[in-house]
mmCIF file of C-alpha atoms in Angstrom:
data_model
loop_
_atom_site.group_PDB
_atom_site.id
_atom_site.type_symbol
_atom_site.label_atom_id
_atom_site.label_comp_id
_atom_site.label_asym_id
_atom_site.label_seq_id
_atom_site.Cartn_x
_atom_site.Cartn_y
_atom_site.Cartn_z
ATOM 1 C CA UNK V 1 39.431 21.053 -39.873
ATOM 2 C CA UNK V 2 40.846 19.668 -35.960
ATOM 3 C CA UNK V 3 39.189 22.088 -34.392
ATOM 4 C CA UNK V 4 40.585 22.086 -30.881
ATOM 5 C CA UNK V 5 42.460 18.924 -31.281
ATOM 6 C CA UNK V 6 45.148 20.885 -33.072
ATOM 7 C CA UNK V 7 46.241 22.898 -30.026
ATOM 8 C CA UNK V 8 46.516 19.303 -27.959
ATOM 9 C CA UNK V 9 49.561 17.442 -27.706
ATOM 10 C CA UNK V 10 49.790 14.090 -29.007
ATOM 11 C CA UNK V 11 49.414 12.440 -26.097
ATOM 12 C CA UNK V 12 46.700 14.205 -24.651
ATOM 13 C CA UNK V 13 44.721 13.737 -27.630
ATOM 14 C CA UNK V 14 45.050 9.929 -27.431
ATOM 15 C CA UNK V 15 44.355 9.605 -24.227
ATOM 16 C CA UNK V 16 40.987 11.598 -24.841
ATOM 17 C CA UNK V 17 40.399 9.320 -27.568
ATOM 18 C CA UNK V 18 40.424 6.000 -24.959
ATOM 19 C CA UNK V 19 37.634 7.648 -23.459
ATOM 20 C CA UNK V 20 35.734 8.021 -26.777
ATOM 21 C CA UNK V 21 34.907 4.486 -26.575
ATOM 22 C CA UNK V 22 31.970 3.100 -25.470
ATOM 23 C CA UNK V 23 33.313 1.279 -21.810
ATOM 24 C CA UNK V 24 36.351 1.897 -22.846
ATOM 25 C CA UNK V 25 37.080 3.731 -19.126
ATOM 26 C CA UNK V 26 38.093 0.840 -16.759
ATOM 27 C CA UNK V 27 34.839 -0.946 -15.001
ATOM 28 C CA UNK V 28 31.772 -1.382 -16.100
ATOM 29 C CA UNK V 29 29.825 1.137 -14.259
ATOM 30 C CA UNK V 30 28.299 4.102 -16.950
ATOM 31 C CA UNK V 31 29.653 7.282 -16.590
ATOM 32 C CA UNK V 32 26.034 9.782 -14.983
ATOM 33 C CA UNK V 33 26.153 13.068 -14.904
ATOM 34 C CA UNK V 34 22.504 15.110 -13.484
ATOM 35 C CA UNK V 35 22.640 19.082 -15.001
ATOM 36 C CA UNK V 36 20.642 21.594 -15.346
ATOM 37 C CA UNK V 37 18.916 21.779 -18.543
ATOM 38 C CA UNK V 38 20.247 25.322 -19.570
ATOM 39 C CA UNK V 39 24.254 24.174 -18.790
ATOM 40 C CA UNK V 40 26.353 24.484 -21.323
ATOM 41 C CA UNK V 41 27.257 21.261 -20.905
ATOM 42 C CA UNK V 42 23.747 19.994 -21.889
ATOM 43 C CA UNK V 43 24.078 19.923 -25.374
ATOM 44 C CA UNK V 44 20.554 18.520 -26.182
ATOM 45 C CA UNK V 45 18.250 21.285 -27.669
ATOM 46 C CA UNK V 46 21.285 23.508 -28.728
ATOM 47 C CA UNK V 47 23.721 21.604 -30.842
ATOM 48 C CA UNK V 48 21.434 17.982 -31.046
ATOM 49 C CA UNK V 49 17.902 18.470 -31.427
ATOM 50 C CA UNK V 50 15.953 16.467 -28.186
ATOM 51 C CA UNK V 51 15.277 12.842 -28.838
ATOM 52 C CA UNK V 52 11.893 12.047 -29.982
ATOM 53 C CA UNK V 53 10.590 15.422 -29.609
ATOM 54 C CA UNK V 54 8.141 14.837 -31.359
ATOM 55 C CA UNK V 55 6.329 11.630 -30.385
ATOM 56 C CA UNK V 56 2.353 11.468 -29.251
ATOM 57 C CA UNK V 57 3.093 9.921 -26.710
ATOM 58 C CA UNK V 58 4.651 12.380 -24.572
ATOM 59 C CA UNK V 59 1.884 15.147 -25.614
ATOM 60 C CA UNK V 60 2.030 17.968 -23.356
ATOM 61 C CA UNK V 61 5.347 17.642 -22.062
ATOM 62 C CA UNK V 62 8.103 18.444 -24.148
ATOM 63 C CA UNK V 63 11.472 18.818 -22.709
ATOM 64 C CA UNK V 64 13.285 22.047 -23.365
ATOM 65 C CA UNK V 65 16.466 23.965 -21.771
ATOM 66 C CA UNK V 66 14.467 25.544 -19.362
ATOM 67 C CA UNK V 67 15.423 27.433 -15.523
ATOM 68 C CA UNK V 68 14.831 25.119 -13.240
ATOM 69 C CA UNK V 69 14.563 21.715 -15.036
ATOM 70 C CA UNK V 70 17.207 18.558 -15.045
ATOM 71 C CA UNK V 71 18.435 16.045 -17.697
ATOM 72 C CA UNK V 72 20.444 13.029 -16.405
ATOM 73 C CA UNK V 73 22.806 11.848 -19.039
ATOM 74 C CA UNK V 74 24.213 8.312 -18.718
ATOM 75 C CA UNK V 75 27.367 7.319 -20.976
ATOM 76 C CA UNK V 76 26.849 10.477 -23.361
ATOM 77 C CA UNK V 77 22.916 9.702 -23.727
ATOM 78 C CA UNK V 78 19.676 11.131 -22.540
ATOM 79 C CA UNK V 79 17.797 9.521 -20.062
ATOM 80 C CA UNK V 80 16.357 11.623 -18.179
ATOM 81 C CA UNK V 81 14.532 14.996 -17.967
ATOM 82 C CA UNK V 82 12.749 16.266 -15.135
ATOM 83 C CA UNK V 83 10.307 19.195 -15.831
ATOM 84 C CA UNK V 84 10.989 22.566 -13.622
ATOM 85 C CA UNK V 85 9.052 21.570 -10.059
ATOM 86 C CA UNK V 86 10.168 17.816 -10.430
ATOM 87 C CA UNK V 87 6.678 16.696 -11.072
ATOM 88 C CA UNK V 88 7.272 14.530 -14.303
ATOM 89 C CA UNK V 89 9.656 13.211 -15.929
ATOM 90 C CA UNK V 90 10.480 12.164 -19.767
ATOM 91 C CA UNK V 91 12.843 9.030 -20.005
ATOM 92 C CA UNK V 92 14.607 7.623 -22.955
ATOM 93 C CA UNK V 93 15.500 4.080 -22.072
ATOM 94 C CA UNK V 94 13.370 1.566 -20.023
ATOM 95 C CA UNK V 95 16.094 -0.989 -18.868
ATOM 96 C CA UNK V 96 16.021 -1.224 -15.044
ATOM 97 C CA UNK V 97 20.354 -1.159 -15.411
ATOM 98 C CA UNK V 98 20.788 2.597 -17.415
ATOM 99 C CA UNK V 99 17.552 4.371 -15.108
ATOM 100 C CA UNK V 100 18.364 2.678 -11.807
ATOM 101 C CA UNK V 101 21.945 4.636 -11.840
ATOM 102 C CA UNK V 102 20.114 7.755 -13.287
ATOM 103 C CA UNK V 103 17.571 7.903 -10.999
ATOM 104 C CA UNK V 104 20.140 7.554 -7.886
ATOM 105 C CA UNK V 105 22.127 10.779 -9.826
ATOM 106 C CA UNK V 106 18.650 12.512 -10.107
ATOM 107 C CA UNK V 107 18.267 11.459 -5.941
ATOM 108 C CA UNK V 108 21.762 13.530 -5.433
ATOM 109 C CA UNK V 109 21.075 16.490 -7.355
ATOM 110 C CA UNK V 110 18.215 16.358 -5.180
ATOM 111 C CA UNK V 111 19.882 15.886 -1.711
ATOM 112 C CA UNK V 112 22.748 18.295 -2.728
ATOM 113 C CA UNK V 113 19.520 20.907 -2.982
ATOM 114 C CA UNK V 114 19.370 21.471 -6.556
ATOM 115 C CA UNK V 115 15.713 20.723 -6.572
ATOM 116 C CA UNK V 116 14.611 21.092 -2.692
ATOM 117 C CA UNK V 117 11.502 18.561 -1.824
ATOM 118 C CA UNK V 118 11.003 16.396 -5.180
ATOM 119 C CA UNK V 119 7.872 14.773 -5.627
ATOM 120 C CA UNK V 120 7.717 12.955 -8.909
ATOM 121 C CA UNK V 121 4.060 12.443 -10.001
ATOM 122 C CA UNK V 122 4.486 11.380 -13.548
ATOM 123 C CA UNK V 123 6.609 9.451 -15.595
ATOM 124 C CA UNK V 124 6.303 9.869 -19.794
ATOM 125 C CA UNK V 125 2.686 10.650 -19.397
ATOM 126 C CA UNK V 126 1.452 7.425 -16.785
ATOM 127 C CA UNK V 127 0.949 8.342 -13.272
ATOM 128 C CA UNK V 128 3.608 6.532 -10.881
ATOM 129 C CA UNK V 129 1.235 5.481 -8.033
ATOM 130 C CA UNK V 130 -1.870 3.747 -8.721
ATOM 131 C CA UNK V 131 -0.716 2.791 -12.141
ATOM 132 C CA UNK V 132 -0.851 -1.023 -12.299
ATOM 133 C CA UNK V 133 2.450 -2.390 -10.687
ATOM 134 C CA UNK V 134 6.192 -2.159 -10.788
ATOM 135 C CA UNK V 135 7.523 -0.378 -13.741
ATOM 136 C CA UNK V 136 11.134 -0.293 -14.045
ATOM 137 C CA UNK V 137 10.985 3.545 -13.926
ATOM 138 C CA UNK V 138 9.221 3.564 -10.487
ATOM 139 C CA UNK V 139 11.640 0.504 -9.140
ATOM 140 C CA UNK V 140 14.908 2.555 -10.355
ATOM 141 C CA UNK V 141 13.112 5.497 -8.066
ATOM 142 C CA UNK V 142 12.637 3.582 -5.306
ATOM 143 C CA UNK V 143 16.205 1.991 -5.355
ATOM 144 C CA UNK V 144 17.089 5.402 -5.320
ATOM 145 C CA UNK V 145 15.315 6.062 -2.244
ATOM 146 C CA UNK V 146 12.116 7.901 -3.095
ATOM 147 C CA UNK V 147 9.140 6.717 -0.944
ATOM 148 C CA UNK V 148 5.604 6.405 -1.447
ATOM 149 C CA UNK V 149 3.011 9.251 -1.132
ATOM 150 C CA UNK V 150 -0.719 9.137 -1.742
ATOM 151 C CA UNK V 151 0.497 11.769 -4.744
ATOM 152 C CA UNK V 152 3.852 10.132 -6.071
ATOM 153 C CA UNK V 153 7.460 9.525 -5.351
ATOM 154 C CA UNK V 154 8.765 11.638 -2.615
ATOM 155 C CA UNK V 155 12.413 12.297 -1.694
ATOM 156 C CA UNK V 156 13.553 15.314 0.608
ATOM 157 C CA UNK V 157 16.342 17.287 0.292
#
């Protein structure tokens, strides 16, 4: 009933365990990490179904582990998923402090070319430009250095 725990020293294990906790790594910054959507390492839509799946709200785009789209995880959790061609995203938290570090991860997966010219059009369903002021999604893009177009968010590789 360990599972892999039982082939770990006892030391290793509690050490592993320190980083179990919620900030318990030293600092305060989260811990980001941008994948693909089909690594193994993603384990939404394999072992935990995708939060909110399900709502009306994001009608016509669901996320999924498909080739060519991102999630950004920050501390463990969803936050972000970017659709294959980087034109919308899905987020799962709207405080300016969890998206502002996800959206500068998203900005290196994009620089390190894992998603070439990104142009980010649409954020859970609402159009980023021309949509009535500073939402804390388009602010955490723009800290991240994504500029203005007439169609969205732009960042190049």
């Amino acid at each position: 009933g360990l599972g892999a725990a039982q082939f770990g020293s006892a030391g290793a294990i509690d050490r592993l365990r320190t980083f179990a906790e919620p900030g318990a790594t030293s600092g305060t910054k989260p811990s980001v990490v941008a994948l693909a959507a089909t690594d193994p390492a993603n384990v939404f839509g394999a072992a935990l179904p995708w939060p909110d799946a399900g709502d009306p709200e994001r009608t016509g785009h669901r996320p999924g582990r498909k080739a060519g789209a991102l999630v950004v995880l920050v501390d463990g959790a969803l936050t972000v998923y970017v659709e294959r061609g980087g034109r919308t995203l899905l987020t799962w938290d709207d405080d300016l402090d969890v998206l502002t570090p996800a959206m500068a991860a998203l900005a290196d997966a994009a620089r390190r070319g894992a998603l070439g010219r990104l142009t980010v059009e649409k954020a859970d369903g609402q159009a980023l430009i021309g949509s009535g002021g500073e939402t804390p999604i388009r602010l955490a893009l723009t800290a991240a250095g994504f500029l203005a177009t007439p169609k969205g968010l732009r960042l190049r590789a």
